[in-house]
Amino acid sequence: MRVRPVSTEVLLEELADRLARTGTPGRLRVAVDGAAAADPGALADALVDPLRVRGRPAVRVRTDDFLRPASVRLEFGRTNPDSFYLGWLDEAGLRREVLDPAGPGGSGRIVTRLWDAGADRATREPYTELPGDAVVIVSGPLLLGGGLPFDVTVHLHLTPAALRRRTEPGQQWTLQAFDRYGEEVDPASFADVVVRLDDPRRPALVLLQE
């Protein structure tokens, strides 16, 4: 294991290099996992252009667009950490509409948005046809350890103190879920790439597998 402080620019270049050479010539399914305080969506978005420069078209998927209906998701209240941990993400829908068709032998036809949580209804998003060398980047919290078929996993790690400090007051109720995730899943122990982000201006890259 190597731990190396890097700039944000170097982090993006090294991650893009790694992803561009992984899975060639087939499609690649990438998880960027992290709490909202780590902003996994921002890192995933920032990888799109560097991957395209390297000849790998990138398609973005956000787990906010694959939540379960409110009647299921909020059955035990809007701030229930156990529900957030176990029941907010529609894992079956994400697998069916994105990960399986993007995987080996899949059709290559995916839906990038399945559910509009604000309107609490299906988005009716048209299918996207993936090129044969596409990189599908899925970002969101609590993505690892549940058996979702990703080819490369990236985990954005915050210490408990940093997570509490950087989580917005209205989201503090989620901290118990992330504590449980760290204890039961421990994604930092097995993700392909771990990025330490206690100080977002000074990331540290941890490569667990070469």
PDB file of N, CA and C in Angstrom, residues 22-56:
ATOM      1  N   THR A  22      -7.539   0.317 -17.891  1.00  0.00           N
ATOM      2  CA  THR A  22      -8.204  -0.824 -17.283  1.00  0.00           C
ATOM      3  C   THR A  22      -9.390  -1.233 -18.132  1.00  0.00           C
ATOM      4  N   GLY A  23      -9.523  -2.493 -18.409  1.00  0.00           N
ATOM      5  CA  GLY A  23     -10.683  -2.994 -19.119  1.00  0.00           C
ATOM      6  C   GLY A  23     -10.626  -2.830 -20.617  1.00  0.00           C
ATOM      7  N   THR A  24      -9.530  -2.270 -21.127  1.00  0.00           N
ATOM      8  CA  THR A  24      -9.410  -2.092 -22.570  1.00  0.00           C
ATOM      9  C   THR A  24      -9.433  -3.463 -23.256  1.00  0.00           C
ATOM     10  N   PRO A  25     -10.198  -3.638 -24.344  1.00  0.00           N
ATOM     11  CA  PRO A  25     -10.976  -2.643 -25.074  1.00  0.00           C
ATOM     12  C   PRO A  25     -12.441  -2.597 -24.686  1.00  0.00           C
ATOM     13  N   GLY A  26     -12.859  -3.301 -23.651  1.00  0.00           N
ATOM     14  CA  GLY A  26     -14.274  -3.345 -23.303  1.00  0.00           C
ATOM     15  C   GLY A  26     -14.711  -2.174 -22.458  1.00  0.00           C
ATOM     16  N   ARG A  27     -16.006  -2.184 -22.122  1.00  0.00           N
ATOM     17  CA  ARG A  27     -16.559  -1.136 -21.269  1.00  0.00           C
ATOM     18  C   ARG A  27     -16.103  -1.336 -19.825  1.00  0.00           C
ATOM     19  N   LEU A  28     -16.161  -0.253 -19.055  1.00  0.00           N
ATOM     20  CA  LEU A  28     -15.682  -0.270 -17.673  1.00  0.00           C
ATOM     21  C   LEU A  28     -16.735   0.371 -16.780  1.00  0.00           C
ATOM     22  N   ARG A  29     -17.031  -0.290 -15.651  1.00  0.00           N
ATOM     23  CA  ARG A  29     -18.003   0.226 -14.686  1.00  0.00           C
ATOM     24  C   ARG A  29     -17.249   0.661 -13.428  1.00  0.00           C
ATOM     25  N   VAL A  30     -17.344   1.950 -13.116  1.00  0.00           N
ATOM     26  CA  VAL A  30     -16.542   2.541 -12.042  1.00  0.00           C
ATOM     27  C   VAL A  30     -17.462   3.109 -10.970  1.00  0.00           C
ATOM     28  N   ALA A  31     -17.182   2.791  -9.720  1.00  0.00           N
ATOM     29  CA  ALA A  31     -17.874   3.408  -8.584  1.00  0.00           C
ATOM     30  C   ALA A  31     -16.989   4.482  -7.981  1.00  0.00           C
ATOM     31  N   VAL A  32     -17.553   5.653  -7.755  1.00  0.00           N
ATOM     32  CA  VAL A  32     -16.889   6.687  -6.947  1.00  0.00           C
ATOM     33  C   VAL A  32     -17.764   6.851  -5.718  1.00  0.00           C
ATOM     34  N   ASP A  33     -17.314   6.269  -4.625  1.00  0.00           N
ATOM     35  CA  ASP A  33     -18.095   6.115  -3.405  1.00  0.00           C
ATOM     36  C   ASP A  33     -17.645   7.124  -2.364  1.00  0.00           C
ATOM     37  N   GLY A  34     -18.607   7.807  -1.744  1.00  0.00           N
ATOM     38  CA  GLY A  34     -18.235   8.720  -0.677  1.00  0.00           C
ATOM     39  C   GLY A  34     -19.440   9.457  -0.139  1.00  0.00           C
ATOM     40  N   ALA A  35     -19.325   9.920   1.081  1.00  0.00           N
ATOM     41  CA  ALA A  35     -20.380  10.723   1.688  1.00  0.00           C
ATOM     42  C   ALA A  35     -20.506  12.053   0.948  1.00  0.00           C
ATOM     43  N   ALA A  36     -21.649  12.706   1.137  1.00  0.00           N
ATOM     44  CA  ALA A  36     -21.853  14.009   0.502  1.00  0.00           C
ATOM     45  C   ALA A  36     -20.749  14.988   0.883  1.00  0.00           C
ATOM     46  N   ALA A  37     -20.233  14.873   2.099  1.00  0.00           N
ATOM     47  CA  ALA A  37     -19.165  15.767   2.552  1.00  0.00           C
ATOM     48  C   ALA A  37     -17.898  15.615   1.726  1.00  0.00           C
ATOM     49  N   ALA A  38     -17.704  14.460   1.116  1.00  0.00           N
ATOM     50  CA  ALA A  38     -16.542  14.225   0.250  1.00  0.00           C
ATOM     51  C   ALA A  38     -16.823  14.590  -1.201  1.00  0.00           C
ATOM     52  N   ASP A  39     -18.077  14.838  -1.534  1.00  0.00           N
ATOM     53  CA  ASP A  39     -18.507  15.263  -2.875  1.00  0.00           C
ATOM     54  C   ASP A  39     -18.019  14.309  -3.971  1.00  0.00           C
ATOM     55  N   PRO A  40     -18.449  13.053  -3.914  1.00  0.00           N
ATOM     56  CA  PRO A  40     -18.002  12.108  -4.951  1.00  0.00           C
ATOM     57  C   PRO A  40     -18.445  12.501  -6.351  1.00  0.00           C
ATOM     58  N   GLY A  41     -19.576  13.195  -6.466  1.00  0.00           N
ATOM     59  CA  GLY A  41     -20.038  13.613  -7.779  1.00  0.00           C
ATOM     60  C   GLY A  41     -19.087  14.577  -8.458  1.00  0.00           C
ATOM     61  N   ALA A  42     -18.449  15.445  -7.676  1.00  0.00           N
ATOM     62  CA  ALA A  42     -17.517  16.412  -8.260  1.00  0.00           C
ATOM     63  C   ALA A  42     -16.302  15.700  -8.847  1.00  0.00           C
ATOM     64  N   LEU A  43     -15.764  14.726  -8.129  1.00  0.00           N
ATOM     65  CA  LEU A  43     -14.618  13.988  -8.658  1.00  0.00           C
ATOM     66  C   LEU A  43     -15.024  13.194  -9.895  1.00  0.00           C
ATOM     67  N   ALA A  44     -16.176  12.548  -9.837  1.00  0.00           N
ATOM     68  CA  ALA A  44     -16.634  11.772 -10.989  1.00  0.00           C
ATOM     69  C   ALA A  44     -16.839  12.666 -12.209  1.00  0.00           C
ATOM     70  N   ASP A  45     -17.448  13.826 -12.014  1.00  0.00           N
ATOM     71  CA  ASP A  45     -17.634  14.764 -13.124  1.00  0.00           C
ATOM     72  C   ASP A  45     -16.299  15.200 -13.712  1.00  0.00           C
ATOM     73  N   ALA A  46     -15.331  15.449 -12.831  1.00  0.00           N
ATOM     74  CA  ALA A  46     -14.032  15.959 -13.279  1.00  0.00           C
ATOM     75  C   ALA A  46     -13.235  14.918 -14.051  1.00  0.00           C
ATOM     76  N   LEU A  47     -13.605  13.645 -13.946  1.00  0.00           N
ATOM     77  CA  LEU A  47     -12.893  12.594 -14.682  1.00  0.00           C
ATOM     78  C   LEU A  47     -13.355  12.464 -16.133  1.00  0.00           C
ATOM     79  N   VAL A  48     -14.494  13.035 -16.469  1.00  0.00           N
ATOM     80  CA  VAL A  48     -15.073  12.817 -17.792  1.00  0.00           C
ATOM     81  C   VAL A  48     -14.152  13.333 -18.895  1.00  0.00           C
ATOM     82  N   ASP A  49     -13.723  14.580 -18.819  1.00  0.00           N
ATOM     83  CA  ASP A  49     -12.888  15.140 -19.886  1.00  0.00           C
ATOM     84  C   ASP A  49     -11.519  14.461 -19.979  1.00  0.00           C
ATOM     85  N   PRO A  50     -10.813  14.229 -18.853  1.00  0.00           N
ATOM     86  CA  PRO A  50      -9.536  13.518 -18.966  1.00  0.00           C
ATOM     87  C   PRO A  50      -9.670  12.132 -19.597  1.00  0.00           C
ATOM     88  N   LEU A  51     -10.764  11.441 -19.327  1.00  0.00           N
ATOM     89  CA  LEU A  51     -10.957  10.131 -19.951  1.00  0.00           C
ATOM     90  C   LEU A  51     -11.204  10.270 -21.451  1.00  0.00           C
ATOM     91  N   ARG A  52     -11.973  11.256 -21.835  1.00  0.00           N
ATOM     92  CA  ARG A  52     -12.232  11.458 -23.263  1.00  0.00           C
ATOM     93  C   ARG A  52     -10.946  11.807 -24.009  1.00  0.00           C
ATOM     94  N   VAL A  53     -10.097  12.600 -23.378  1.00  0.00           N
ATOM     95  CA  VAL A  53      -8.807  12.919 -23.991  1.00  0.00           C
ATOM     96  C   VAL A  53      -7.995  11.647 -24.223  1.00  0.00           C
ATOM     97  N   ARG A  54      -8.161  10.688 -23.344  1.00  0.00           N
ATOM     98  CA  ARG A  54      -7.435   9.413 -23.454  1.00  0.00           C
ATOM     99  C   ARG A  54      -8.167   8.400 -24.337  1.00  0.00           C
ATOM    100  N   GLY A  55      -9.196   8.838 -25.027  1.00  0.00           N
ATOM    101  CA  GLY A  55      -9.896   7.963 -25.959  1.00  0.00           C
ATOM    102  C   GLY A  55     -10.958   7.086 -25.345  1.00  0.00           C
ATOM    103  N   ARG A  56     -11.372   7.378 -24.107  1.00  0.00           N
ATOM    104  CA  ARG A  56     -12.403   6.578 -23.444  1.00  0.00           C
ATOM    105  C   ARG A  56     -13.616   7.466 -23.166  1.00  0.00           C
TER     106      ARG A  56
END
